[in-house]
């Protein structure tokens, strides 16, 4: 049995445990009384806040129950926000307005004992492509995914976007050429350079990309959306940081690199080495950063791409969680403890409009916590499912595209109902091109409107959780996820299922059904198959395209770099493959190679040793 | 009955957006279209080579990561270069291809762009109508194209039932040079990967050698077929390799009604190796009756179940070489032993080899390649 099988058992056992405890609370007087007392104490400690209208509201909402069994089921089965199994939330206050000490002291609050009011443990801003969960005063939450043309162009965009921000959190999109580990001077890629993201070939590009930013400062973090060549890009980032700030900077680097290779094989299709070799390079990097870069998130376990490739919400959660457990198993095998690697794992989910999304993240958080605690022996910090949520790009369509604002806002609301740690809202022009500033601004504002302007999330934790409908969805979703786990387990665990094309074929069938439903009308898409405006014309956008001259400049720079470093590059590559042939950790050698080699040079040489990825249909 | 519409689909280089094309492929094959799918992240040159060898009526490209104007133009340019301009180019890319782009692309010779919001039904119907009617085609100049078009003639004549379904009397013309190798085995055993690894080695070991591959995939209900082996066979997308994907078109047993004649044609052409791969076969299957085949290889998955199952596998008596692939699996040792015992009873000389085809530079595959290259 792989660890996934044990996770299934652990969740089943936990659910049984909860029900047993419920019975015990009802039959064992003493235990029942303890639960009631605890409930009373929780209630006593709830602070009362005031809405702008003057209405007084409790900052924590609880179900209206007073019987010991029900209380037990709630406290153990769901947990208060910030308490195991974290169904209600990973942290306590999350989106709440900072606590203001009331002028007249209320007796009951003194017992609370909490000194730091209004703390907001933003577990995961680093991973964030955009808005923080915490409503900030003087800042606009415009931390958006960007990458365009050459490094200096993206750098300019970064400075523009973060000009008014105290803490600068940049999220980097790479062009397809980089995502596939190919050099810009390779045959057949001219025309693709700088499209859809920034072109990065060398450590020098990396330096230009983050020029003027204080890497290693607590107020700076970089997020890099790249997976296939992630270990190499990571090595380049470290090399660039060292060149500018010296080797001391390394332990202080903050940020996230996506790096999740399972979802590449399953959904995003940017794998460049055979799966096992890719996992080895990833594991080497994860192990190294976990030991030497305590503030770095070396993998963002992503359901987003699975969802966008057309999976059902349950498939998305099931494959993402199982991939996560497979990484945990991999790190454990390398001798790291769950408390070492657990806190460095983070997640990235998609949020669309299907009903499952009301509770998908909540359930995921619960399953992750139980699995990490009971199968991997993780302590509290390593049990947390820290998640960045992006609204669904696929749900955004070309027909009357302004409707996409509404779709995104609704999805964002669902994401907040799930207590996401950070979020990115897509722009309404998503179907057409790299978002333009006009629409980026609107989508960023939708976050602020929901969290800051509206009263939905800022007064009461748990505001929209725990309704009977939501609970029904939670139960159905959890059961369905466990069923998917069993399927995967029966195929030999995640790796076996991957080799059997299991996840891919499931996703493809779901995607086909989705499109079929749109065109047979059973899945309403407003302005497409319902309330359609027959006279609508396709809008024309100004598209972000990289001028040929810039593409040629990139090629020229790369060739200069290669000429300059030719000798050293050869030595570094020889050394690298020497290590790769052993089972030593090759990340240190990769960092050396990244100083003098281009991305493509490293990839090509590694492929000679480990082979190329063999795509699956 | 007329021959099914045959098209090739692919996603351009540096682009992994395959969700749309996967959906469209599924829709097409359910409506009687044969789709040769080349996969994502493909160079224009690979697409054109494949389209010519497969002799498809049209190429459908799904592009999302930008650069579509250039990419489509490059495909059209290369088709012209090889005198294959009768192969049409169409495609889509959701909202990323604008109306302005489309106008330029059509001026560059692209047949049709499907915009976001087009129903699957409309696309399928359009493709069937536009590419379904028999075209007048040049016979082609390059050897690849000539051969490809002859293969189409053979396939189509069977589809139109012009040819009697006779047992083949084909004889080998050019004796000696060409070696014909047959690969078969159950689904999931890794035949395709194994063949691709063999091709890689053949090309490396014999720098002048040329290889032809005849690969089979099942037709589905509705008579279409997804011919996806090319997507996986990365090493076989090479100028020295001629690959043809065939659908079984209703015939059971692992091959197509036209296979024998196609194989005869390939065996007479100037290849050093001709490799034929059946679809995943059942226990009773014995697909290689042909006299044209020099050596047969049965590829097994170690997870065949209980030992008793082995008795029922007919090919174990017939194959020249039995390969236990995926020999990194736990069960592989036992499997190899059980199969060895099963082969002991045989009167013929049979070889047993264990491989891990998915592993780069696998020694087992090296050994298999040695055996296949041994001149008898
Ligand atoms: C799904 C998706 C993804 C998924 C892809 C999963 C997968 N395996 O396919 C994920 C999340 C992995 C992804 C990643 C990226 N994506 Co993306 N993605 C999309 C998205 C949301 C939908 C595309 C889609 O599949 N739609 C469903 C199909 C069925 O419908 P359709 O697109 O409307 O197409 C219709 C017709 O055009 C036609 N059609 C399409 N192709 C063909 C082909 C033929 C032959 C025919 C007959 C018809 C046809 O069929 C459809 C039915 O009517 C679009 C935005 C959007 N809303 O459109 C961005 C989008 C395409 N992505 C984009 C980008 C930039 C990326 C990334 C490069 C981001 C990055 N830097 O990391 C990566 C690259 C991934 C890669 N490997 O290449 C950009 C492209 C920008 C541009 N060209 O200027 C877009 C437009 C989003 C944006 N505005 O930024 N993406």
mmCIF file with all atom_site columns, C-alpha atoms in Angstrom, chain A residues 19-182:
data_model
loop_
_atom_site.group_PDB
_atom_site.id
_atom_site.type_symbol
_atom_site.label_atom_id
_atom_site.label_alt_id
_atom_site.label_comp_id
_atom_site.label_asym_id
_atom_site.label_entity_id
_atom_site.label_seq_id
_atom_site.pdbx_PDB_ins_code
_atom_site.Cartn_x
_atom_site.Cartn_y
_atom_site.Cartn_z
_atom_site.occupancy
_atom_site.B_iso_or_equiv
_atom_site.pdbx_formal_charge
_atom_site.auth_seq_id
_atom_site.auth_comp_id
_atom_site.auth_asym_id
_atom_site.auth_atom_id
_atom_site.pdbx_PDB_model_num
ATOM 1   C CA . UNK A 1 19  ? -18.733 9.471  15.896  1.00 0.00 ? 19  UNK A CA 1
ATOM 2   C CA . UNK A 1 20  ? -17.445 7.330  18.762  1.00 0.00 ? 20  UNK A CA 1
ATOM 3   C CA . UNK A 1 21  ? -16.625 10.451 20.702  1.00 0.00 ? 21  UNK A CA 1
ATOM 4   C CA . UNK A 1 22  ? -20.090 11.799 20.008  1.00 0.00 ? 22  UNK A CA 1
ATOM 5   C CA . UNK A 1 23  ? -21.548 8.649  21.555  1.00 0.00 ? 23  UNK A CA 1
ATOM 6   C CA . UNK A 1 24  ? -19.181 8.885  24.445  1.00 0.00 ? 24  UNK A CA 1
ATOM 7   C CA . UNK A 1 25  ? -20.180 12.500 25.097  1.00 0.00 ? 25  UNK A CA 1
ATOM 8   C CA . UNK A 1 26  ? -23.757 11.290 25.298  1.00 0.00 ? 26  UNK A CA 1
ATOM 9   C CA . UNK A 1 27  ? -23.156 8.268  27.487  1.00 0.00 ? 27  UNK A CA 1
ATOM 10  C CA . UNK A 1 28  ? -20.148 9.173  29.583  1.00 0.00 ? 28  UNK A CA 1
ATOM 11  C CA . UNK A 1 29  ? -21.387 11.901 31.932  1.00 0.00 ? 29  UNK A CA 1
ATOM 12  C CA . UNK A 1 30  ? -17.991 13.174 32.856  1.00 0.00 ? 30  UNK A CA 1
ATOM 13  C CA . UNK A 1 31  ? -16.784 13.505 29.295  1.00 0.00 ? 31  UNK A CA 1
ATOM 14  C CA . UNK A 1 32  ? -20.060 15.116 28.277  1.00 0.00 ? 32  UNK A CA 1
ATOM 15  C CA . UNK A 1 33  ? -19.678 17.682 31.021  1.00 0.00 ? 33  UNK A CA 1
ATOM 16  C CA . UNK A 1 34  ? -16.133 18.473 29.931  1.00 0.00 ? 34  UNK A CA 1
ATOM 17  C CA . UNK A 1 35  ? -17.324 19.169 26.411  1.00 0.00 ? 35  UNK A CA 1
ATOM 18  C CA . UNK A 1 36  ? -20.104 21.425 27.635  1.00 0.00 ? 36  UNK A CA 1
ATOM 19  C CA . UNK A 1 37  ? -17.661 23.347 29.778  1.00 0.00 ? 37  UNK A CA 1
ATOM 20  C CA . UNK A 1 38  ? -15.317 23.783 26.885  1.00 0.00 ? 38  UNK A CA 1
ATOM 21  C CA . UNK A 1 39  ? -18.144 25.028 24.737  1.00 0.00 ? 39  UNK A CA 1
ATOM 22  C CA . UNK A 1 40  ? -19.086 27.571 27.395  1.00 0.00 ? 40  UNK A CA 1
ATOM 23  C CA . UNK A 1 41  ? -15.567 28.785 27.604  1.00 0.00 ? 41  UNK A CA 1
ATOM 24  C CA . UNK A 1 42  ? -15.293 29.207 23.859  1.00 0.00 ? 42  UNK A CA 1
ATOM 25  C CA . UNK A 1 43  ? -18.493 31.195 23.855  1.00 0.00 ? 43  UNK A CA 1
ATOM 26  C CA . UNK A 1 44  ? -17.387 33.337 26.729  1.00 0.00 ? 44  UNK A CA 1
ATOM 27  C CA . UNK A 1 45  ? -14.228 34.291 24.932  1.00 0.00 ? 45  UNK A CA 1
ATOM 28  C CA . UNK A 1 46  ? -15.842 35.512 21.776  1.00 0.00 ? 46  UNK A CA 1
ATOM 29  C CA . UNK A 1 47  ? -15.308 39.192 21.254  1.00 0.00 ? 47  UNK A CA 1
ATOM 30  C CA . UNK A 1 48  ? -18.071 41.414 20.108  1.00 0.00 ? 48  UNK A CA 1
ATOM 31  C CA . UNK A 1 49  ? -17.302 43.805 17.311  1.00 0.00 ? 49  UNK A CA 1
ATOM 32  C CA . UNK A 1 50  ? -19.249 46.642 15.819  1.00 0.00 ? 50  UNK A CA 1
ATOM 33  C CA . UNK A 1 51  ? -20.215 47.079 12.202  1.00 0.00 ? 51  UNK A CA 1
ATOM 34  C CA . UNK A 1 52  ? -20.101 50.605 10.715  1.00 0.00 ? 52  UNK A CA 1
ATOM 35  C CA . UNK A 1 53  ? -23.847 50.774 11.129  1.00 0.00 ? 53  UNK A CA 1
ATOM 36  C CA . UNK A 1 54  ? -23.458 50.266 14.850  1.00 0.00 ? 54  UNK A CA 1
ATOM 37  C CA . UNK A 1 55  ? -24.652 46.689 14.856  1.00 0.00 ? 55  UNK A CA 1
ATOM 38  C CA . UNK A 1 56  ? -22.881 44.514 17.404  1.00 0.00 ? 56  UNK A CA 1
ATOM 39  C CA . UNK A 1 57  ? -21.724 41.141 16.149  1.00 0.00 ? 57  UNK A CA 1
ATOM 40  C CA . UNK A 1 58  ? -19.684 38.289 17.590  1.00 0.00 ? 58  UNK A CA 1
ATOM 41  C CA . UNK A 1 59  ? -16.326 37.936 15.843  1.00 0.00 ? 59  UNK A CA 1
ATOM 42  C CA . UNK A 1 60  ? -16.641 34.180 15.883  1.00 0.00 ? 60  UNK A CA 1
ATOM 43  C CA . UNK A 1 61  ? -19.906 32.522 14.868  1.00 0.00 ? 61  UNK A CA 1
ATOM 44  C CA . UNK A 1 62  ? -20.816 29.122 16.265  1.00 0.00 ? 62  UNK A CA 1
ATOM 45  C CA . UNK A 1 63  ? -23.624 26.718 15.467  1.00 0.00 ? 63  UNK A CA 1
ATOM 46  C CA . UNK A 1 64  ? -26.621 26.952 17.752  1.00 0.00 ? 64  UNK A CA 1
ATOM 47  C CA . UNK A 1 65  ? -26.135 23.702 19.584  1.00 0.00 ? 65  UNK A CA 1
ATOM 48  C CA . UNK A 1 66  ? -26.064 22.943 23.267  1.00 0.00 ? 66  UNK A CA 1
ATOM 49  C CA . UNK A 1 67  ? -26.040 19.183 23.507  1.00 0.00 ? 67  UNK A CA 1
ATOM 50  C CA . UNK A 1 68  ? -22.742 17.462 24.349  1.00 0.00 ? 68  UNK A CA 1
ATOM 51  C CA . UNK A 1 69  ? -22.809 15.038 21.400  1.00 0.00 ? 69  UNK A CA 1
ATOM 52  C CA . UNK A 1 70  ? -23.479 17.747 18.825  1.00 0.00 ? 70  UNK A CA 1
ATOM 53  C CA . UNK A 1 71  ? -20.822 19.934 20.344  1.00 0.00 ? 71  UNK A CA 1
ATOM 54  C CA . UNK A 1 72  ? -18.329 17.090 20.152  1.00 0.00 ? 72  UNK A CA 1
ATOM 55  C CA . UNK A 1 73  ? -19.177 16.438 16.539  1.00 0.00 ? 73  UNK A CA 1
ATOM 56  C CA . UNK A 1 74  ? -18.632 20.080 15.708  1.00 0.00 ? 74  UNK A CA 1
ATOM 57  C CA . UNK A 1 75  ? -15.421 20.579 17.633  1.00 0.00 ? 75  UNK A CA 1
ATOM 58  C CA . UNK A 1 76  ? -13.770 17.359 16.530  1.00 0.00 ? 76  UNK A CA 1
ATOM 59  C CA . UNK A 1 77  ? -15.322 16.950 13.116  1.00 0.00 ? 77  UNK A CA 1
ATOM 60  C CA . UNK A 1 78  ? -14.889 20.516 11.901  1.00 0.00 ? 78  UNK A CA 1
ATOM 61  C CA . UNK A 1 79  ? -12.799 22.317 14.447  1.00 0.00 ? 79  UNK A CA 1
ATOM 62  C CA . UNK A 1 80  ? -12.875 26.021 15.223  1.00 0.00 ? 80  UNK A CA 1
ATOM 63  C CA . UNK A 1 81  ? -11.037 28.216 12.747  1.00 0.00 ? 81  UNK A CA 1
ATOM 64  C CA . UNK A 1 82  ? -7.363  27.531 13.322  1.00 0.00 ? 82  UNK A CA 1
ATOM 65  C CA . UNK A 1 83  ? -8.001  24.199 15.036  1.00 0.00 ? 83  UNK A CA 1
ATOM 66  C CA . UNK A 1 84  ? -7.630  20.637 13.848  1.00 0.00 ? 84  UNK A CA 1
ATOM 67  C CA . UNK A 1 85  ? -8.959  19.388 11.442  1.00 0.00 ? 85  UNK A CA 1
ATOM 68  C CA . UNK A 1 86  ? -9.199  22.927 10.087  1.00 0.00 ? 86  UNK A CA 1
ATOM 69  C CA . UNK A 1 87  ? -12.393 22.512 8.110   1.00 0.00 ? 87  UNK A CA 1
ATOM 70  C CA . UNK A 1 88  ? -13.538 25.994 9.115   1.00 0.00 ? 88  UNK A CA 1
ATOM 71  C CA . UNK A 1 89  ? -10.243 27.674 8.515   1.00 0.00 ? 89  UNK A CA 1
ATOM 72  C CA . UNK A 1 90  ? -6.497  27.340 8.718   1.00 0.00 ? 90  UNK A CA 1
ATOM 73  C CA . UNK A 1 91  ? -6.189  30.384 10.941  1.00 0.00 ? 91  UNK A CA 1
ATOM 74  C CA . UNK A 1 92  ? -8.412  32.231 13.355  1.00 0.00 ? 92  UNK A CA 1
ATOM 75  C CA . UNK A 1 93  ? -8.939  35.747 12.248  1.00 0.00 ? 93  UNK A CA 1
ATOM 76  C CA . UNK A 1 94  ? -8.120  35.583 8.560   1.00 0.00 ? 94  UNK A CA 1
ATOM 77  C CA . UNK A 1 95  ? -10.115 38.300 6.832   1.00 0.00 ? 95  UNK A CA 1
ATOM 78  C CA . UNK A 1 96  ? -11.386 40.053 9.944   1.00 0.00 ? 96  UNK A CA 1
ATOM 79  C CA . UNK A 1 97  ? -10.843 43.735 10.486  1.00 0.00 ? 97  UNK A CA 1
ATOM 80  C CA . UNK A 1 98  ? -8.172  44.386 13.045  1.00 0.00 ? 98  UNK A CA 1
ATOM 81  C CA . UNK A 1 99  ? -9.595  44.255 16.500  1.00 0.00 ? 99  UNK A CA 1
ATOM 82  C CA . UNK A 1 100 ? -10.224 47.606 18.124  1.00 0.00 ? 100 UNK A CA 1
ATOM 83  C CA . UNK A 1 101 ? -10.288 47.562 21.896  1.00 0.00 ? 101 UNK A CA 1
ATOM 84  C CA . UNK A 1 102 ? -13.767 48.814 22.832  1.00 0.00 ? 102 UNK A CA 1
ATOM 85  C CA . UNK A 1 103 ? -13.882 51.979 24.923  1.00 0.00 ? 103 UNK A CA 1
ATOM 86  C CA . UNK A 1 104 ? -15.936 50.384 27.665  1.00 0.00 ? 104 UNK A CA 1
ATOM 87  C CA . UNK A 1 105 ? -14.341 47.201 28.826  1.00 0.00 ? 105 UNK A CA 1
ATOM 88  C CA . UNK A 1 106 ? -16.528 44.177 28.834  1.00 0.00 ? 106 UNK A CA 1
ATOM 89  C CA . UNK A 1 107 ? -15.742 41.788 31.606  1.00 0.00 ? 107 UNK A CA 1
ATOM 90  C CA . UNK A 1 108 ? -15.850 38.623 29.625  1.00 0.00 ? 108 UNK A CA 1
ATOM 91  C CA . UNK A 1 109 ? -13.093 39.720 27.296  1.00 0.00 ? 109 UNK A CA 1
ATOM 92  C CA . UNK A 1 110 ? -10.502 39.955 29.989  1.00 0.00 ? 110 UNK A CA 1
ATOM 93  C CA . UNK A 1 111 ? -10.435 36.250 30.420  1.00 0.00 ? 111 UNK A CA 1
ATOM 94  C CA . UNK A 1 112 ? -9.550  35.817 26.813  1.00 0.00 ? 112 UNK A CA 1
ATOM 95  C CA . UNK A 1 113 ? -5.879  36.117 27.466  1.00 0.00 ? 113 UNK A CA 1
ATOM 96  C CA . UNK A 1 114 ? -5.068  36.910 23.904  1.00 0.00 ? 114 UNK A CA 1
ATOM 97  C CA . UNK A 1 115 ? -2.796  39.891 23.761  1.00 0.00 ? 115 UNK A CA 1
ATOM 98  C CA . UNK A 1 116 ? -2.090  40.190 20.102  1.00 0.00 ? 116 UNK A CA 1
ATOM 99  C CA . UNK A 1 117 ? -5.390  41.247 18.698  1.00 0.00 ? 117 UNK A CA 1
ATOM 100 C CA . UNK A 1 118 ? -6.195  41.266 15.086  1.00 0.00 ? 118 UNK A CA 1
ATOM 101 C CA . UNK A 1 119 ? -3.212  39.250 14.186  1.00 0.00 ? 119 UNK A CA 1
ATOM 102 C CA . UNK A 1 120 ? -3.365  38.010 10.737  1.00 0.00 ? 120 UNK A CA 1
ATOM 103 C CA . UNK A 1 121 ? -1.297  35.032 10.038  1.00 0.00 ? 121 UNK A CA 1
ATOM 104 C CA . UNK A 1 122 ? -1.122  35.245 6.400   1.00 0.00 ? 122 UNK A CA 1
ATOM 105 C CA . UNK A 1 123 ? 0.241   31.843 5.895   1.00 0.00 ? 123 UNK A CA 1
ATOM 106 C CA . UNK A 1 124 ? 0.777   32.120 2.324   1.00 0.00 ? 124 UNK A CA 1
ATOM 107 C CA . UNK A 1 125 ? 1.170   35.492 0.834   1.00 0.00 ? 125 UNK A CA 1
ATOM 108 C CA . UNK A 1 126 ? 4.367   34.373 -0.819  1.00 0.00 ? 126 UNK A CA 1
ATOM 109 C CA . UNK A 1 127 ? 2.537   32.046 -3.013  1.00 0.00 ? 127 UNK A CA 1
ATOM 110 C CA . UNK A 1 128 ? 0.104   34.733 -3.905  1.00 0.00 ? 128 UNK A CA 1
ATOM 111 C CA . UNK A 1 129 ? -0.120  35.884 -7.415  1.00 0.00 ? 129 UNK A CA 1
ATOM 112 C CA . UNK A 1 130 ? -2.144  38.718 -6.128  1.00 0.00 ? 130 UNK A CA 1
ATOM 113 C CA . UNK A 1 131 ? -4.265  39.901 -3.259  1.00 0.00 ? 131 UNK A CA 1
ATOM 114 C CA . UNK A 1 132 ? -3.419  39.235 0.328   1.00 0.00 ? 132 UNK A CA 1
ATOM 115 C CA . UNK A 1 133 ? -6.142  37.920 2.488   1.00 0.00 ? 133 UNK A CA 1
ATOM 116 C CA . UNK A 1 134 ? -5.667  40.761 4.842   1.00 0.00 ? 134 UNK A CA 1
ATOM 117 C CA . UNK A 1 135 ? -7.364  43.963 3.958   1.00 0.00 ? 135 UNK A CA 1
ATOM 118 C CA . UNK A 1 136 ? -4.583  46.485 3.831   1.00 0.00 ? 136 UNK A CA 1
ATOM 119 C CA . UNK A 1 137 ? -5.131  50.124 4.322   1.00 0.00 ? 137 UNK A CA 1
ATOM 120 C CA . UNK A 1 138 ? -2.957  52.123 2.028   1.00 0.00 ? 138 UNK A CA 1
ATOM 121 C CA . UNK A 1 139 ? -2.314  49.433 -0.506  1.00 0.00 ? 139 UNK A CA 1
ATOM 122 C CA . UNK A 1 140 ? -3.956  48.231 -3.584  1.00 0.00 ? 140 UNK A CA 1
ATOM 123 C CA . UNK A 1 141 ? -3.865  44.491 -3.871  1.00 0.00 ? 141 UNK A CA 1
ATOM 124 C CA . UNK A 1 142 ? -2.351  44.403 -7.316  1.00 0.00 ? 142 UNK A CA 1
ATOM 125 C CA . UNK A 1 143 ? 0.059   41.546 -6.932  1.00 0.00 ? 143 UNK A CA 1
ATOM 126 C CA . UNK A 1 144 ? -0.632  40.089 -10.258 1.00 0.00 ? 144 UNK A CA 1
ATOM 127 C CA . UNK A 1 145 ? 0.833   37.437 -12.343 1.00 0.00 ? 145 UNK A CA 1
ATOM 128 C CA . UNK A 1 146 ? 2.963   39.167 -14.889 1.00 0.00 ? 146 UNK A CA 1
ATOM 129 C CA . UNK A 1 147 ? 5.585   38.449 -17.426 1.00 0.00 ? 147 UNK A CA 1
ATOM 130 C CA . UNK A 1 148 ? 5.995   39.907 -20.839 1.00 0.00 ? 148 UNK A CA 1
ATOM 131 C CA . UNK A 1 149 ? 8.620   40.297 -23.501 1.00 0.00 ? 149 UNK A CA 1
ATOM 132 C CA . UNK A 1 150 ? 12.164  40.558 -22.205 1.00 0.00 ? 150 UNK A CA 1
ATOM 133 C CA . UNK A 1 151 ? 13.408  40.687 -18.621 1.00 0.00 ? 151 UNK A CA 1
ATOM 134 C CA . UNK A 1 152 ? 13.725  44.471 -18.581 1.00 0.00 ? 152 UNK A CA 1
ATOM 135 C CA . UNK A 1 153 ? 10.130  44.890 -19.796 1.00 0.00 ? 153 UNK A CA 1
ATOM 136 C CA . UNK A 1 154 ? 8.791   42.671 -17.053 1.00 0.00 ? 154 UNK A CA 1
ATOM 137 C CA . UNK A 1 155 ? 11.023  44.404 -14.571 1.00 0.00 ? 155 UNK A CA 1
ATOM 138 C CA . UNK A 1 156 ? 9.408   47.708 -15.535 1.00 0.00 ? 156 UNK A CA 1
ATOM 139 C CA . UNK A 1 157 ? 5.968   46.196 -15.082 1.00 0.00 ? 157 UNK A CA 1
ATOM 140 C CA . UNK A 1 158 ? 7.008   44.860 -11.678 1.00 0.00 ? 158 UNK A CA 1
ATOM 141 C CA . UNK A 1 159 ? 8.136   48.306 -10.573 1.00 0.00 ? 159 UNK A CA 1
ATOM 142 C CA . UNK A 1 160 ? 4.930   49.823 -11.857 1.00 0.00 ? 160 UNK A CA 1
ATOM 143 C CA . UNK A 1 161 ? 2.773   47.272 -10.078 1.00 0.00 ? 161 UNK A CA 1
ATOM 144 C CA . UNK A 1 162 ? 4.567   47.404 -6.779  1.00 0.00 ? 162 UNK A CA 1
ATOM 145 C CA . UNK A 1 163 ? 5.420   51.101 -6.680  1.00 0.00 ? 163 UNK A CA 1
ATOM 146 C CA . UNK A 1 164 ? 3.021   51.853 -3.843  1.00 0.00 ? 164 UNK A CA 1
ATOM 147 C CA . UNK A 1 165 ? 3.528   48.719 -1.877  1.00 0.00 ? 165 UNK A CA 1
ATOM 148 C CA . UNK A 1 166 ? 5.579   48.397 1.209   1.00 0.00 ? 166 UNK A CA 1
ATOM 149 C CA . UNK A 1 167 ? 6.021   44.702 0.808   1.00 0.00 ? 167 UNK A CA 1
ATOM 150 C CA . UNK A 1 168 ? 6.729   43.716 -2.730  1.00 0.00 ? 168 UNK A CA 1
ATOM 151 C CA . UNK A 1 169 ? 5.412   40.384 -3.807  1.00 0.00 ? 169 UNK A CA 1
ATOM 152 C CA . UNK A 1 170 ? 6.108   39.683 -7.421  1.00 0.00 ? 170 UNK A CA 1
ATOM 153 C CA . UNK A 1 171 ? 4.652   36.882 -9.389  1.00 0.00 ? 171 UNK A CA 1
ATOM 154 C CA . UNK A 1 172 ? 6.480   35.883 -12.516 1.00 0.00 ? 172 UNK A CA 1
ATOM 155 C CA . UNK A 1 173 ? 5.100   34.306 -15.685 1.00 0.00 ? 173 UNK A CA 1
ATOM 156 C CA . UNK A 1 174 ? 7.593   32.824 -18.120 1.00 0.00 ? 174 UNK A CA 1
ATOM 157 C CA . UNK A 1 175 ? 7.231   32.477 -21.859 1.00 0.00 ? 175 UNK A CA 1
ATOM 158 C CA . UNK A 1 176 ? 6.617   29.097 -23.429 1.00 0.00 ? 176 UNK A CA 1
ATOM 159 C CA . UNK A 1 177 ? 10.195  28.771 -24.638 1.00 0.00 ? 177 UNK A CA 1
ATOM 160 C CA . UNK A 1 178 ? 11.464  29.034 -21.070 1.00 0.00 ? 178 UNK A CA 1
ATOM 161 C CA . UNK A 1 179 ? 8.693   26.815 -19.708 1.00 0.00 ? 179 UNK A CA 1
ATOM 162 C CA . UNK A 1 180 ? 9.909   24.081 -22.034 1.00 0.00 ? 180 UNK A CA 1
ATOM 163 C CA . UNK A 1 181 ? 13.548  24.579 -21.120 1.00 0.00 ? 181 UNK A CA 1
ATOM 164 C CA . UNK A 1 182 ? 14.542  25.670 -24.592 1.00 0.00 ? 182 UNK A CA 1
#
